[in-house]
Amino acid sequence: MPYLVAADLPTDAAGIRFHALLERPQILRMPGTQNGLAALQATRAGFEALYLSGAAMSSSMGLPDLGVITVDEVCFFIRQVARASGLPVLVDGDTGYGEALNVMHMVRAFEEAGAGAVHIEDQILPKKCGHLNNKKLAEPHDMAAKVAAAAKARRNLVIIARTDAAASEGIEGAVARARLYLEAGADAIFPEALTNAEMFRAFAKALPGVKLLANMTEFGRTPFFTASEFEAMGYRMVIWPVSALRAANKAQEKVFAAIKRDGGTQNVLDQMQTRQELYDTIRYHEYEALDASLVKTVVPQGMPQRD
């Protein structure tokens, strides 16, 4: 549950709690949550960890996912999602916002903002969504240096190395990169944009015992698989990075069109979250009660005397 007062806060750091979730036998399922309200809704749905997608954060700001947002802007999203949910959050760290020293700064900033894990990818700027064409990759040893820098800078943050190499270097090339990143200090590997079950299985078979992350994004290169299917293929984590944002954006589009067409929202009320549902989600009345318990009204006794 989300937290109201300091006494309710977790005693363990988010990175420690994220690592503990990875040690369980079942796959860790993480929906993308682009803001604090989405984080609350995912928490109420029963998820135990959340994901912050670079594409979702960029889109929320009206920007393309080309690595143009900054560390400080990402920390704004981390703080609201971690604070609202109280859950460990895996954060998209893009290419690390520069070279090794920049990666160290990113890791410290993300951890201080409340992140439980981060993934860094082996593209070079301007980076692209992993499911698009013409991605340009960093030299493997340059990426390994970033992973080593992240591992050196972290306190408890879980470091996940993402490789986009499968599209241009094949599974063998992606596996070779993954091994190098593991040697540099990565805790887990994220093979991006695999296109069939055979590729997912081959990657997992080549790295026995390694914690692997699968990406189940819509409208990309990966066919639909369930969490259980990914687990059977050897994966320990799965994310749905932009699913909630896609649905929210489509709903907003319909509301704006209705207002323009009908002169009001009278024809789309049944598609809206009610005020009561919103208040229940954000725990409005609990905050109100907390405020009343902290501040007691003092009734003036009599009138002060004039000088």
Coordinates of C-alpha atoms in Angstrom, one line a residue:
M1 CA 0.0 0.0 0.0
P2 CA 1.1 3.6 -0.5
Y3 CA 2.3 5.4 2.6
L4 CA 1.0 8.3 4.5
V5 CA 3.4 8.9 7.3
A6 CA 7.1 8.3 8.0
A7 CA 6.3 5.4 10.3
D8 CA 4.7 3.5 7.4
L9 CA 7.8 3.8 5.1
P10 CA 9.8 0.6 4.2
T11 CA 12.9 0.1 6.3
D12 CA 14.9 -1.5 3.5
A13 CA 16.2 0.5 0.5
A14 CA 14.3 0.0 -2.7
G15 CA 17.3 -1.8 -4.3
I16 CA 17.3 -4.4 -1.5
R17 CA 13.6 -4.9 -1.9
F18 CA 13.9 -5.3 -5.7
H19 CA 16.7 -7.8 -5.3
A20 CA 14.6 -9.8 -2.9
L21 CA 11.8 -10.0 -5.4
L22 CA 14.3 -11.4 -8.0
E23 CA 15.3 -14.2 -5.6
R24 CA 11.8 -15.6 -5.6
P25 CA 11.1 -18.5 -8.0
Q26 CA 8.3 -16.8 -9.9
I27 CA 8.7 -14.2 -12.6
L28 CA 8.5 -10.6 -11.5
R29 CA 5.8 -8.7 -13.4
M30 CA 6.2 -5.0 -13.8
P31 CA 3.7 -2.7 -15.6
G32 CA 4.8 0.7 -16.8
T33 CA 3.5 3.5 -14.7
Q34 CA 4.0 7.0 -16.1
N35 CA 3.0 9.0 -13.1
G36 CA 2.0 8.7 -9.4
L37 CA -1.7 8.0 -10.1
A38 CA -0.9 5.2 -12.5
A39 CA 1.5 3.9 -9.8
L40 CA -1.4 3.9 -7.3
Q41 CA -3.7 2.1 -9.7
A42 CA -1.1 -0.6 -10.4
T43 CA -0.4 -1.0 -6.7
R44 CA -4.2 -1.5 -6.1
A45 CA -4.2 -4.1 -8.8
G46 CA -1.7 -6.1 -6.8
F47 CA 1.7 -5.6 -8.5
E48 CA 4.8 -5.7 -6.3
A49 CA 7.2 -3.7 -8.5
L50 CA 6.8 -1.1 -11.2
Y51 CA 8.5 0.1 -14.3
L52 CA 9.3 3.6 -15.6
S53 CA 9.7 3.7 -19.4
G54 CA 11.8 6.3 -21.1
A55 CA 9.2 6.3 -23.9
A56 CA 6.4 6.9 -21.5
M57 CA 8.2 9.7 -19.6
S58 CA 9.2 11.4 -22.9
S59 CA 5.7 11.0 -24.4
S60 CA 4.1 12.4 -21.2
M61 CA 6.2 15.5 -21.8
G62 CA 5.2 15.7 -25.4
L63 CA 8.7 14.6 -26.6
P64 CA 9.9 11.7 -28.7
D65 CA 11.9 8.8 -27.2
L66 CA 15.3 9.9 -28.5
G67 CA 17.2 10.4 -25.3
V68 CA 16.4 14.1 -25.0
I69 CA 15.1 14.1 -21.4
T70 CA 17.5 14.8 -18.6
V71 CA 18.5 13.0 -15.4
D72 CA 16.6 15.6 -13.3
E73 CA 13.5 15.2 -15.3
V74 CA 13.6 11.4 -14.9
C75 CA 14.1 11.9 -11.1
F76 CA 10.8 13.9 -11.0
F77 CA 9.0 10.8 -12.4
I78 CA 10.9 8.4 -10.1
R79 CA 10.0 10.4 -6.9
Q80 CA 6.3 10.5 -7.7
V81 CA 6.0 6.9 -8.7
A82 CA 8.1 5.6 -5.8
R83 CA 6.4 7.9 -3.2
A84 CA 2.9 7.2 -4.4
S85 CA 3.3 3.4 -4.5
G86 CA 5.9 2.6 -1.9
L87 CA 7.1 -0.1 -4.3
P88 CA 10.6 -0.7 -5.8
V89 CA 10.7 0.8 -9.3
L90 CA 12.8 -0.3 -12.3
V91 CA 13.8 2.8 -14.3
D92 CA 14.8 3.1 -17.9
G93 CA 18.3 4.8 -17.9
D94 CA 18.6 5.0 -21.7
T95 CA 22.3 5.2 -22.6
G96 CA 23.3 6.5 -19.2
Y97 CA 23.1 10.2 -20.2
G98 CA 26.8 10.3 -21.3
E99 CA 29.9 8.4 -20.5
A100 CA 31.1 6.6 -17.3
L101 CA 31.1 9.7 -15.0
N102 CA 27.6 10.7 -16.2
V103 CA 26.4 7.1 -15.6
M104 CA 27.7 7.3 -12.0
H105 CA 25.9 10.6 -11.5
M106 CA 22.7 9.0 -12.9
V107 CA 22.9 6.0 -10.6
R108 CA 23.3 8.2 -7.5
A109 CA 20.5 10.5 -8.6
F110 CA 18.1 7.7 -9.4
E111 CA 18.9 5.9 -6.2
E112 CA 18.4 9.0 -4.1
A113 CA 15.1 9.6 -5.9
G114 CA 13.9 6.2 -4.8
A115 CA 14.6 3.8 -7.7
G116 CA 15.1 0.1 -7.0
A117 CA 16.8 -0.8 -10.3
V118 CA 18.0 0.8 -13.6
H119 CA 18.7 -0.6 -17.0
I120 CA 21.3 0.9 -19.3
E121 CA 21.4 0.1 -23.1
D122 CA 24.3 -0.3 -25.5
Q123 CA 23.0 2.2 -28.1
I124 CA 24.7 5.5 -28.9
L125 CA 22.9 8.8 -29.2
P126 CA 20.5 9.7 -30.6
K127 CA 19.1 6.5 -29.3
K128 CA 15.9 4.9 -30.5
C129 CA 13.1 2.7 -29.3
G130 CA 14.5 -0.8 -29.3
H131 CA 11.8 -2.0 -31.7
L132 CA 12.7 0.5 -34.5
N133 CA 15.2 0.1 -37.3
N134 CA 18.7 1.5 -37.8
K135 CA 19.8 1.5 -34.2
K136 CA 23.5 2.4 -33.7
L137 CA 25.4 0.4 -31.1
A138 CA 28.2 1.4 -28.8
E139 CA 31.5 -0.6 -28.8
P140 CA 31.0 -3.5 -26.4
H141 CA 33.9 -2.4 -24.1
D142 CA 32.6 1.1 -24.0
M143 CA 29.2 -0.2 -22.8
A144 CA 31.0 -2.5 -20.3
A145 CA 32.8 0.6 -18.9
K146 CA 29.4 2.2 -18.3
V147 CA 28.1 -0.9 -16.5
A148 CA 31.3 -1.0 -14.4
A149 CA 30.8 2.7 -13.5
A150 CA 27.1 2.0 -12.5
A151 CA 28.1 -0.9 -10.3
K152 CA 30.8 1.2 -8.6
A153 CA 28.5 4.1 -8.0
R154 CA 25.4 2.2 -6.6
R155 CA 24.7 1.5 -3.0
N156 CA 21.9 -1.1 -3.4
L157 CA 20.5 -0.3 -6.9
V158 CA 20.1 -3.4 -9.1
I159 CA 22.0 -2.8 -12.4
I160 CA 20.4 -4.4 -15.6
A161 CA 22.4 -4.2 -18.9
R162 CA 20.2 -4.0 -22.0
T163 CA 21.6 -5.1 -25.3
D164 CA 20.0 -4.1 -28.6
A165 CA 22.5 -6.3 -30.6
A166 CA 20.2 -9.1 -31.6
A167 CA 18.9 -7.2 -34.7
S168 CA 22.4 -6.5 -36.1
E169 CA 24.7 -9.0 -34.6
G170 CA 22.4 -12.0 -34.0
I171 CA 21.8 -14.0 -30.9
E172 CA 25.5 -15.0 -30.7
G173 CA 26.6 -11.3 -30.8
A174 CA 24.0 -10.3 -28.2
V175 CA 25.1 -13.2 -25.9
A176 CA 28.7 -12.2 -26.2
R177 CA 27.9 -8.7 -25.2
A178 CA 25.8 -9.9 -22.3
R179 CA 28.7 -12.0 -21.0
L180 CA 30.9 -8.9 -21.1
Y181 CA 28.4 -6.8 -19.3
L182 CA 28.0 -9.4 -16.6
E183 CA 31.7 -9.5 -16.0
A184 CA 31.6 -5.7 -15.7
G185 CA 29.1 -6.0 -12.8
A186 CA 25.6 -6.2 -14.3
D187 CA 23.1 -8.1 -12.0
A188 CA 20.8 -9.0 -14.9
I189 CA 20.5 -8.8 -18.7
F190 CA 17.7 -7.3 -20.9
P191 CA 17.9 -8.6 -24.5
E192 CA 15.7 -6.1 -26.5
A193 CA 13.5 -6.7 -29.5
L194 CA 13.8 -10.5 -29.9
T195 CA 11.3 -11.5 -32.5
N196 CA 10.2 -15.1 -31.7
A197 CA 10.1 -17.7 -29.0
E198 CA 13.1 -19.5 -30.4
M199 CA 15.3 -16.4 -29.9
F200 CA 14.1 -15.9 -26.4
R201 CA 14.8 -19.6 -25.6
A202 CA 18.2 -19.5 -27.3
F203 CA 19.3 -16.4 -25.4
A204 CA 18.3 -17.9 -22.0
K205 CA 19.9 -21.3 -22.8
A206 CA 23.2 -19.5 -23.6
L207 CA 23.2 -17.8 -20.2
P208 CA 22.1 -20.4 -17.7
G209 CA 21.4 -19.0 -14.2
V210 CA 21.5 -15.4 -15.4
K211 CA 18.5 -13.2 -14.4
L212 CA 16.8 -12.1 -17.7
L213 CA 14.3 -9.3 -18.4
A214 CA 11.7 -9.6 -21.2
N215 CA 9.9 -6.7 -22.8
M216 CA 6.3 -7.2 -23.8
T217 CA 5.5 -4.0 -25.6
E218 CA 2.7 -3.7 -28.1
F219 CA 3.1 -2.8 -31.7
G220 CA 6.7 -3.8 -31.8
R221 CA 8.8 -6.7 -33.1
T222 CA 8.0 -9.1 -30.2
P223 CA 4.9 -11.3 -30.6
F224 CA 2.5 -11.5 -27.7
F225 CA 3.6 -13.8 -24.8
T226 CA 2.2 -14.0 -21.3
A227 CA 4.2 -13.7 -18.2
S228 CA 4.0 -17.5 -17.7
E229 CA 5.3 -18.1 -21.2
F230 CA 8.3 -15.9 -20.6
E231 CA 8.9 -17.7 -17.3
A232 CA 8.9 -21.0 -19.1
M233 CA 11.4 -19.7 -21.6
G234 CA 13.8 -18.8 -18.7
Y235 CA 13.0 -15.2 -17.9
R236 CA 12.8 -13.8 -14.4
M237 CA 11.3 -10.4 -15.2
V238 CA 8.8 -9.0 -17.7
I239 CA 7.7 -5.4 -18.3
W240 CA 4.7 -3.9 -20.2
P241 CA 6.4 -0.5 -20.6
V242 CA 3.8 1.7 -22.3
S243 CA 0.5 -0.3 -22.1
A244 CA -1.2 2.0 -19.5
L245 CA 0.0 5.1 -21.3
R246 CA -1.4 3.9 -24.6
A247 CA -4.8 3.2 -23.1
A248 CA -4.9 6.5 -21.2
N249 CA -3.9 8.5 -24.3
K250 CA -6.6 6.8 -26.4
A251 CA -9.2 7.6 -23.8
Q252 CA -8.1 11.3 -23.5
E253 CA -8.2 11.6 -27.3
K254 CA -11.9 10.4 -27.3
V255 CA -12.8 12.8 -24.5
F256 CA -11.3 15.8 -26.3
A257 CA -13.0 14.8 -29.5
A258 CA -16.4 14.5 -27.7
I259 CA -16.0 18.0 -26.1
K260 CA -15.2 19.5 -29.5
R261 CA -18.1 17.6 -31.2
D262 CA -20.8 17.7 -28.6
G263 CA -19.9 20.9 -26.8
G264 CA -19.4 19.0 -23.5
T265 CA -18.7 15.7 -21.9
Q266 CA -22.3 14.5 -21.4
N267 CA -21.9 11.6 -23.9
V268 CA -18.7 10.2 -22.4
L269 CA -19.4 10.3 -18.7
D270 CA -19.7 6.5 -18.6
Q271 CA -16.0 6.3 -19.8
M272 CA -14.7 8.4 -16.9
Q273 CA -13.4 7.6 -13.5
T274 CA -15.8 9.1 -11.0
R275 CA -14.8 11.6 -8.3
Q276 CA -15.4 8.9 -5.7
E277 CA -13.2 6.4 -7.5
L278 CA -10.5 9.0 -7.8
Y279 CA -10.7 9.9 -4.1
D280 CA -10.6 6.2 -3.2
T281 CA -7.5 5.7 -5.3
I282 CA -5.6 8.7 -3.9
R283 CA -6.9 8.0 -0.4
Y284 CA -8.2 11.5 -0.1
H285 CA -10.2 11.0 3.1
E286 CA -7.3 9.3 4.8
Y287 CA -5.1 12.3 4.2
E288 CA -7.9 14.5 5.4
A289 CA -8.2 12.5 8.6
L290 CA -4.5 12.6 9.1
D291 CA -4.5 16.3 8.7
A292 CA -7.3 16.6 11.3
S293 CA -5.4 14.4 13.7
L294 CA -2.3 16.6 13.5
V295 CA -3.8 20.1 13.8
K296 CA -6.4 20.7 16.4
T297 CA -8.4 23.9 16.2
V298 CA -7.8 26.2 19.2
V299 CA -10.8 28.2 20.1
P300 CA -10.0 31.7 21.4
Q301 CA -11.0 32.3 25.0
G302 CA -12.4 35.8 25.5
M303 CA -11.2 38.9 23.8
P304 CA -7.7 40.4 24.1
Q305 CA -7.5 43.7 26.0
R306 CA -6.6 46.9 24.1
D307 CA -3.4 48.6 25.1

